[in-house]
CSV table of C-alpha atoms and ligand atoms in Angstrom, one decimal:
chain,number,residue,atom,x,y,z
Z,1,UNK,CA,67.6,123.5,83.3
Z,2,UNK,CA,66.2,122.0,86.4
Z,3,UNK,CA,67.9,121.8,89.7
Z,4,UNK,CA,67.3,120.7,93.2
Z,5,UNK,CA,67.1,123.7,95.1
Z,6,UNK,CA,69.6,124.2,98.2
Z,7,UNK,CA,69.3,124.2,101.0
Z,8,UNK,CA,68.5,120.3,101.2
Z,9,UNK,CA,67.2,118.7,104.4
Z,10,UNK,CA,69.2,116.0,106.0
Z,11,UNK,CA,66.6,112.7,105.4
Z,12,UNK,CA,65.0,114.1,102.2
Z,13,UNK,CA,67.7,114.0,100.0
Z,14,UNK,CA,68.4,111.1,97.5
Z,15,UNK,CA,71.6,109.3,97.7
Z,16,UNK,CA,73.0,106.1,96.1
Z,17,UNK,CA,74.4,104.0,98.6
Z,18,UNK,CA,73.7,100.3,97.1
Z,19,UNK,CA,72.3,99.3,93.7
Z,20,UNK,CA,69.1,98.7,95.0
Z,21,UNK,CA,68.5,102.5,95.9
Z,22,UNK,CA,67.3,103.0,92.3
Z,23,UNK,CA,64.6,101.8,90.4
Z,24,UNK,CA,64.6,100.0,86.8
Z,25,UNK,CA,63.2,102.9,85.4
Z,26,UNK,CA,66.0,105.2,86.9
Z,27,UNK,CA,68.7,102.7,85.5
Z,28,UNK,CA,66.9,102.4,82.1
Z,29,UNK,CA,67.1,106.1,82.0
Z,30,UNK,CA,71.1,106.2,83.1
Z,31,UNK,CA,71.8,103.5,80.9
Z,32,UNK,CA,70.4,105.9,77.9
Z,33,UNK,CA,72.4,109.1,79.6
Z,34,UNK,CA,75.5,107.3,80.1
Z,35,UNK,CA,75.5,106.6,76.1
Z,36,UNK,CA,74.5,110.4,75.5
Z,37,UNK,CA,76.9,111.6,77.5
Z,38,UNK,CA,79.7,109.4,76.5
Z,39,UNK,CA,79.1,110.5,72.8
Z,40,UNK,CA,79.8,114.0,73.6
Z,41,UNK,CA,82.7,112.9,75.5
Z,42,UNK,CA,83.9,111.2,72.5
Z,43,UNK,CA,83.4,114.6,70.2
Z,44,UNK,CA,84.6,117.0,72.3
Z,45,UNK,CA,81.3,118.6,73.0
Z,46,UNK,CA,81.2,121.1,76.0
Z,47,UNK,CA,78.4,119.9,78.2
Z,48,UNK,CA,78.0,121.6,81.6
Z,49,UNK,CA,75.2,121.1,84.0
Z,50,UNK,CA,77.1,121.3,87.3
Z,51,UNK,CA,78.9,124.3,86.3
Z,52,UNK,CA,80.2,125.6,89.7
Z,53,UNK,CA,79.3,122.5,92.0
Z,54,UNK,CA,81.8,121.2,94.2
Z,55,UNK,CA,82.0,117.2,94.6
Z,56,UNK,CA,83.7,116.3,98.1
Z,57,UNK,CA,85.4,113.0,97.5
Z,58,UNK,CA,86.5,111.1,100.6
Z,59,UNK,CA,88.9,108.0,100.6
Z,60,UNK,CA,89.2,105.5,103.1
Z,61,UNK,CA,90.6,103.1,100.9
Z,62,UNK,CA,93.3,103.3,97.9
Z,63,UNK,CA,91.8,103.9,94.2
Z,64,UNK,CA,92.9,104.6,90.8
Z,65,UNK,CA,89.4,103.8,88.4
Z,66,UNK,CA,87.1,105.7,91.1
Z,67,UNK,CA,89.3,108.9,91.9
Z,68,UNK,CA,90.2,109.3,88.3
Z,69,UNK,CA,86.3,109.1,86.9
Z,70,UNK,CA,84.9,111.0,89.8
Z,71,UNK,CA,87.3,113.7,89.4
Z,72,UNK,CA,87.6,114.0,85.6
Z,73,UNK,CA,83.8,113.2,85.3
Z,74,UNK,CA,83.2,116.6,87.5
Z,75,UNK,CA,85.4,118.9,85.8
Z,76,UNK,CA,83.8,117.6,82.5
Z,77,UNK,CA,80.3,118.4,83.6
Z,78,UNK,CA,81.8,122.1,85.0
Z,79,UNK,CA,82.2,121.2,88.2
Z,80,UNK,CA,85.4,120.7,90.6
Z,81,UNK,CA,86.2,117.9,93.3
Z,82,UNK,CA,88.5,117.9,96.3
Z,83,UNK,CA,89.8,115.2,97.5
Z,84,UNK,CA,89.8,113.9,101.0
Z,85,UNK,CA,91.6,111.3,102.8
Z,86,UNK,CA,91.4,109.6,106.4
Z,87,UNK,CA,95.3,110.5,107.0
Z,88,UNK,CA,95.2,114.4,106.4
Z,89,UNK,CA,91.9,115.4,107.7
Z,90,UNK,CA,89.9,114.7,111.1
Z,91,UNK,CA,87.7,112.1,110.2
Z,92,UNK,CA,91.2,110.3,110.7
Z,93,UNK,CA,91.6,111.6,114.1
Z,94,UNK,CA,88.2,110.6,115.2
Z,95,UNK,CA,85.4,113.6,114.1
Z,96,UNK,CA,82.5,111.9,114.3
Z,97,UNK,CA,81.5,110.8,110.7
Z,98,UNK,CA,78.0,112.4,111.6
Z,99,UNK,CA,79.7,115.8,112.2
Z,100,UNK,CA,81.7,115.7,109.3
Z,101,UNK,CA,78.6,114.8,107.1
Z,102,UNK,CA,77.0,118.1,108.5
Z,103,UNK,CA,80.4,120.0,107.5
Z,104,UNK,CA,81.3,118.7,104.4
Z,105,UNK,CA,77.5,119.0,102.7
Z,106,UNK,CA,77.1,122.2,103.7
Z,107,UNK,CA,80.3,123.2,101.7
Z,108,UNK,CA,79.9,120.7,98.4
Z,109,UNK,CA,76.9,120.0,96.0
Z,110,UNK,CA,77.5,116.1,96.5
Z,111,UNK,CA,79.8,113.7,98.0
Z,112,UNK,CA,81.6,110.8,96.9
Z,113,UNK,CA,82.5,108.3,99.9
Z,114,UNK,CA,84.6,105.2,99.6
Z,115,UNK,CA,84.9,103.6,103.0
Z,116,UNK,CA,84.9,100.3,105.2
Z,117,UNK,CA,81.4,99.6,106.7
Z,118,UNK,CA,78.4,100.4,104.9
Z,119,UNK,CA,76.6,101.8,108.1
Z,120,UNK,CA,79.6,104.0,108.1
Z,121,UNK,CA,77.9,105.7,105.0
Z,122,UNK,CA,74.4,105.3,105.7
Z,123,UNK,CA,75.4,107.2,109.0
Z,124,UNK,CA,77.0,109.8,106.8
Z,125,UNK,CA,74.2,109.9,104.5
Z,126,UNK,CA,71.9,110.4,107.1
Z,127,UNK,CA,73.5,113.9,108.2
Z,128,UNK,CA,74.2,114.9,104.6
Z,129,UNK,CA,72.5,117.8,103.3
Z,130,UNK,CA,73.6,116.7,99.6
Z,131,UNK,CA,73.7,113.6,97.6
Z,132,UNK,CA,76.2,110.8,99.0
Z,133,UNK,CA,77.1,107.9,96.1
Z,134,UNK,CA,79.0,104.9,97.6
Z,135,UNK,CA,82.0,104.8,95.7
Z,136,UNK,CA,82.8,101.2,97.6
Z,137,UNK,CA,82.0,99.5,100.9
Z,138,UNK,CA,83.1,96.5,102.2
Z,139,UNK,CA,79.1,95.5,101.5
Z,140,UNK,CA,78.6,97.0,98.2
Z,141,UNK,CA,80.5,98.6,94.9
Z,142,UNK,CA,77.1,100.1,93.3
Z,143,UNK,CA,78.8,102.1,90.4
Z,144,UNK,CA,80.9,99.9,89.3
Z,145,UNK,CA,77.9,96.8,88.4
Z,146,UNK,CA,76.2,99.9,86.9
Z,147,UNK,CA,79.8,100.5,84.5
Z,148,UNK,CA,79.5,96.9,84.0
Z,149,UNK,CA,75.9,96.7,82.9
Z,150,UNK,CA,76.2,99.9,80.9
Z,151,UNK,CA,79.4,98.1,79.1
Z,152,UNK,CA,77.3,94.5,78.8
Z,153,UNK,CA,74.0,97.0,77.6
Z,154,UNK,CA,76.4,98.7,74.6
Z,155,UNK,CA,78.1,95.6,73.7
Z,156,UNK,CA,75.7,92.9,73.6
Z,157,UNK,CA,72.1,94.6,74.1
Z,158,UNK,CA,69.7,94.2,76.7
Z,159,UNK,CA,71.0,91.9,80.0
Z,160,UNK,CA,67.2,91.1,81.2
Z,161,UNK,CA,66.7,87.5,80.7
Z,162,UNK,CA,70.3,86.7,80.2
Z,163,UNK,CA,72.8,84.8,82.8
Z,164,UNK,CA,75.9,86.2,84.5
Z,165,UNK,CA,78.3,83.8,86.1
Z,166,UNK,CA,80.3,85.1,89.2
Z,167,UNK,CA,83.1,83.1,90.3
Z,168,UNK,CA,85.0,84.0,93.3
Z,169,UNK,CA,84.9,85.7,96.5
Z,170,UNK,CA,81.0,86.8,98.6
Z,171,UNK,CA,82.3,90.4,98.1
Z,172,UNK,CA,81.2,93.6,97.8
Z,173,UNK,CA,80.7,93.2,94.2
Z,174,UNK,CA,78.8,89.6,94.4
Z,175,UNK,CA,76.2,91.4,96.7
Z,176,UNK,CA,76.1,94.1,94.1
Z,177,UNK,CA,75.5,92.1,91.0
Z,178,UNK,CA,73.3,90.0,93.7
Z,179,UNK,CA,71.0,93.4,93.9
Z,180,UNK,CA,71.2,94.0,90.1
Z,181,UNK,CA,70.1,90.8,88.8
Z,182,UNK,CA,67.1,91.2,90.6
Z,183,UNK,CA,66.1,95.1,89.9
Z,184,UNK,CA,67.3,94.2,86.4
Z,185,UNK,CA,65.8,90.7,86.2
Z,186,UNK,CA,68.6,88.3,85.0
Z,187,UNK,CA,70.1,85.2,86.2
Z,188,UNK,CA,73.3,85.2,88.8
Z,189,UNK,CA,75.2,81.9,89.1
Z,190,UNK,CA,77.2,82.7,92.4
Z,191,UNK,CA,80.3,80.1,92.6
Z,192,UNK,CA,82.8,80.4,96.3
Z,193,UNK,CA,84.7,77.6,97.8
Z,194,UNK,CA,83.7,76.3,100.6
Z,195,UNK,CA,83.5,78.8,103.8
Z,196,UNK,CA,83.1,81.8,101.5
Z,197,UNK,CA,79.7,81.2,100.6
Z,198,UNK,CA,76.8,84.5,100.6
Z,199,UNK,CA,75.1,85.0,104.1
Z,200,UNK,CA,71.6,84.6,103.7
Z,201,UNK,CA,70.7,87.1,106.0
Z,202,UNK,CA,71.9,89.7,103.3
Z,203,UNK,CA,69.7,88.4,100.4
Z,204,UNK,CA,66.2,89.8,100.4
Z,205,UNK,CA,63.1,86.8,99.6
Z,206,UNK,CA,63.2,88.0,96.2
Z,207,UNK,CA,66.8,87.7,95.1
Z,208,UNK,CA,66.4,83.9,95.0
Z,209,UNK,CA,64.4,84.0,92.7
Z,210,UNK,CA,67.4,85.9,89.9
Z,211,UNK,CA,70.6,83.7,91.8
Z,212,UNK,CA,71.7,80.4,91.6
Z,213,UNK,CA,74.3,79.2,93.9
Z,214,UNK,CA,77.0,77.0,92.2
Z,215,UNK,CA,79.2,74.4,94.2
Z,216,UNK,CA,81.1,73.6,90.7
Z,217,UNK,CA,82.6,77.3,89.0
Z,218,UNK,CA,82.4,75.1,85.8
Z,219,UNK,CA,78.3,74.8,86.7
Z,220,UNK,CA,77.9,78.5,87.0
Z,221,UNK,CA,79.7,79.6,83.4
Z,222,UNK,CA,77.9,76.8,81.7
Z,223,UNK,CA,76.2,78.4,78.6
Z,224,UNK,CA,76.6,81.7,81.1
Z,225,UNK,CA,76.3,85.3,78.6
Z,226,UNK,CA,78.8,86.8,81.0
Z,227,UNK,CA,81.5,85.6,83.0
Z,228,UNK,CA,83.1,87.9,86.0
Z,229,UNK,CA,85.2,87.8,88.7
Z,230,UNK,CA,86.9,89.9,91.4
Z,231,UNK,CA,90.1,89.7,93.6
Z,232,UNK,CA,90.1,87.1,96.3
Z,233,UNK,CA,91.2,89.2,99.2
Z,234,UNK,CA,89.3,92.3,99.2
Z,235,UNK,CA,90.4,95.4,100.8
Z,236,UNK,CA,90.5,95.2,104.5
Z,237,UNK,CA,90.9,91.6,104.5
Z,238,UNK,CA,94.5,91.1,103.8
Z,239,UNK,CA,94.9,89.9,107.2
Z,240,UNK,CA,93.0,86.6,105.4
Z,241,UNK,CA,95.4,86.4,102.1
Z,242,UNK,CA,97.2,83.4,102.7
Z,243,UNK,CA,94.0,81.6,103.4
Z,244,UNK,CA,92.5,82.5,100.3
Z,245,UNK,CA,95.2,81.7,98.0
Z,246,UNK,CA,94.8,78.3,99.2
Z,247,UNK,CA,90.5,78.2,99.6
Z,248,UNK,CA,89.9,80.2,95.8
Z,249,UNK,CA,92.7,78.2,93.8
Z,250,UNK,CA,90.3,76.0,91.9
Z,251,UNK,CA,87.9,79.0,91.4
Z,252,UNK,CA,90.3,81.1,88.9
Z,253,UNK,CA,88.7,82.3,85.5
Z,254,UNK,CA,91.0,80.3,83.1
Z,255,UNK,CA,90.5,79.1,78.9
Z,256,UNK,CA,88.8,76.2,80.3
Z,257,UNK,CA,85.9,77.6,82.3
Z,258,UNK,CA,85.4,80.5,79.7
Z,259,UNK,CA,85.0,77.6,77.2
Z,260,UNK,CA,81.9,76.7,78.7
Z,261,UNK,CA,80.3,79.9,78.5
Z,262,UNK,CA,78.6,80.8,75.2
Z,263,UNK,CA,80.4,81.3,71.9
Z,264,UNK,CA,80.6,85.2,72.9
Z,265,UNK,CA,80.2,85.4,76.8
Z,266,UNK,CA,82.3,88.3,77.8
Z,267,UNK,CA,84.5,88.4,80.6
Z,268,UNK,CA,84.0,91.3,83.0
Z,269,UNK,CA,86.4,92.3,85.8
Z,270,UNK,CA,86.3,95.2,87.8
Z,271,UNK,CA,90.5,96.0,88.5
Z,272,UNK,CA,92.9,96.1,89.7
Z,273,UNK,CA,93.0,92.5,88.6
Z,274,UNK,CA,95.7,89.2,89.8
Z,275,UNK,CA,96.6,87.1,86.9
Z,276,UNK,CA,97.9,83.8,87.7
Z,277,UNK,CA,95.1,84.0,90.9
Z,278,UNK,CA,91.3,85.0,90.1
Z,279,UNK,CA,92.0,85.4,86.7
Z,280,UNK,CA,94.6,84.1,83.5
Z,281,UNK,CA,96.4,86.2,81.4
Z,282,UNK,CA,94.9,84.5,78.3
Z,283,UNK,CA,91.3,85.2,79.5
Z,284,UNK,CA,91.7,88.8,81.1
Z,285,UNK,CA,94.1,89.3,77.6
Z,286,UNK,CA,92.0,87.7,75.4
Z,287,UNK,CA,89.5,88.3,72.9
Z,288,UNK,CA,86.1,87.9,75.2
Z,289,UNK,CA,87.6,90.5,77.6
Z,290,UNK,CA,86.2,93.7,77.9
Z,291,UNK,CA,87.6,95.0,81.2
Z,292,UNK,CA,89.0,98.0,79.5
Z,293,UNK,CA,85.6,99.1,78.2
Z,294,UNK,CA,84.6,98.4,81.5
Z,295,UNK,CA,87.3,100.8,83.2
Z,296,UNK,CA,86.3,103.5,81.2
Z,297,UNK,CA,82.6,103.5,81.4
Z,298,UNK,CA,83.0,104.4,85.2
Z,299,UNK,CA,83.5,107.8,83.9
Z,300,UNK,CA,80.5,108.1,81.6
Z,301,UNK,CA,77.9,106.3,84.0
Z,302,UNK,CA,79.3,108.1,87.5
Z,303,UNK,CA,78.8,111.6,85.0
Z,304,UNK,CA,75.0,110.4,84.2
Z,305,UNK,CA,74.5,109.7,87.9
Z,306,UNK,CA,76.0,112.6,89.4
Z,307,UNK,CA,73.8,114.9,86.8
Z,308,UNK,CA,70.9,113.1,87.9
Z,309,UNK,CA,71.3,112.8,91.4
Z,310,UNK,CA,71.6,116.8,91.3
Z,311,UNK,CA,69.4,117.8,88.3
Z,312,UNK,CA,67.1,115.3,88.0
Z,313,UNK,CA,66.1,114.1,84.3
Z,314,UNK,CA,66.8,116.1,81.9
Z,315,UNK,CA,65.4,115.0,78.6
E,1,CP,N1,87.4,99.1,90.2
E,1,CP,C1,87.7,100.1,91.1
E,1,CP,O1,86.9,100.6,91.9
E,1,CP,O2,89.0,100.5,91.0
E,1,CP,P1,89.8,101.4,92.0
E,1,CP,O3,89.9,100.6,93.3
E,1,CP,O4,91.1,101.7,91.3
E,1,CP,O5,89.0,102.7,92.2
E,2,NVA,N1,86.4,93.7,95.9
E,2,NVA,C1,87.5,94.6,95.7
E,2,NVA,C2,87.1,95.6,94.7
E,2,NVA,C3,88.2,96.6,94.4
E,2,NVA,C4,87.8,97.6,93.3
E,2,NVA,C5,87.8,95.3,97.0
E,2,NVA,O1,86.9,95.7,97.8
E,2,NVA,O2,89.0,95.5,97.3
């Protein structure tokens, strides 16, 4: 088997940090990993390429989907994770995060961060002697638009060419499937109330060419394949809530909006999910909803990318 040899050098080591770190190519290959993997997931099949590697998993922020798949996605590939929080360790006490990236990859084979800023990570990545994945930012949430595009990929076929419709907030996710639709080449319809519209500043020359920006959420899942949303307070901005409730109450995912979309659109969220706010019970309930798919194949596509972040390919 092939393996990155140790020890890396801080600078040359290859890290997933937003969608747009990889390359078509790359995700065509996960895509066909993820389903490998998963099938010997689904028969019991033993399968260990990181058989003692240690993945550090730091958490800035609460999580259920990303602890759970990280950590049961290591020990499936023969590995081990420890988990690491802000409140028991230093970096919650002020260590510089550049320190701790020195300390941490010189201990672990690769590191899972979920954190505020995303120069926060980059920084951290910078001093990392191993792989760092962004396990959510408040600019970014890379692995899970590569669950959802894995799911969309095994449920419907390709996604080049077709057209996803995002109604809500100018998260971290937006930015994300932003970056997708452009390394993937389909079509984004972005649709946010007034005053929570994208920043231009953060969309590269080229994205406007894959994203259309919606004034009307009923414009944006017209004839739309896929139809997705997202909380309207993110972490780290409940401080905003009450605004929101008010701003995004004509932008939830309901019958009527779906109705537009084609015949067998899907409706994608990424959890944990509001009904009654971004999203109704009879869409996120119903039959186009494949959120539960979704949930699970964090596990299968974070497994493909942590085997290829640290083995390369290997077929
Ligand atoms: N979707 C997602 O990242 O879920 P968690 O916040 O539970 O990890
Ligand atoms: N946009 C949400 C995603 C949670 C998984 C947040 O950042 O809180």
């Amino acid at each position: 088997m092939t393996s990155l040899a140790k020890p890396q050098v801080p600078g040359q080591v290859k890290h997933y940090l937003q969608f747009a770190d990889l390359t078509r190519e790359e995700y065509d290959y996960l895509l066909k990993r993820s389903a490998w993997l998963k099938a010997k997931f689904k028969s019991y099949e033993t399968w260990h390429p990181l058989h003692d590697r240690t993945l550090a998993m730091i958490f800035e922020k609460h999580s259920t989907r990303t602890r759970l798949s990280f950590e049961a996605g290591i020990h499936q590939l023969g590995g081990h994770a420890v988990y690491l929080n802000t409140r028991d360790t230093q970096l919650g006490r002020g260590e510089p995060v550049e320190d701790a990236a020195q300390v941490i990859s010189r201990m672990t084979d690769i590191i899972m961060i979920r954190t505020f800023g995303q120069e926060i990570i980059e920084r951290f990545a910078s001093n990392s002697r191993v792989p760092v994945i962004n396990g959510l930012t408040n600019e970014y949430h890379p692995c899970q638009v590569l669950a959802d595009i894995f799911t969309y990929v095994e449920a419907r076929g390709p996604i080049q060419g077709k057209t996803v419709a995002w109604v809500g907030d100018a998260n971290n996710m937006a930015y994300t499937w932003i970056q997708a639709a452009e390394c993937l080449d389909f079509q984004l319809r972005f649709s946010a109330p007034e005053g929570y519209q994208l920043d231009p500043a953060r969309l590269s020359s080229k994205a406007t060419k894959h994203l259309t920006i919606c004034a009307d959420p009923k414009d944006a899942c017209k004839g739309a394949d896929l139809v997705t949303t997202d909380v309207w307070t993110s972490m780290g901005y409940e401080a905003e809530n009450t605004l929101r409730m008010n701003a995004f109450k004509d932008w939830m995912v309901d019958e009527e909006l779906m109705a537009l979309a084609k015949p067998n659109a899907l409706f994608m969220h990424c959890l944990p999910a509001h009904r009654g706010e971004e999203v109704s019970a009879g869409v996120i309930d119903g039959p186009q909803s494949i959120v539960w798919e979704e949930a699970e194949n964090r596990l299968h596509v974070q497994k493909a990318l942590m085997e290829y972040l640290l083995c390369g390919r290997l077929d």
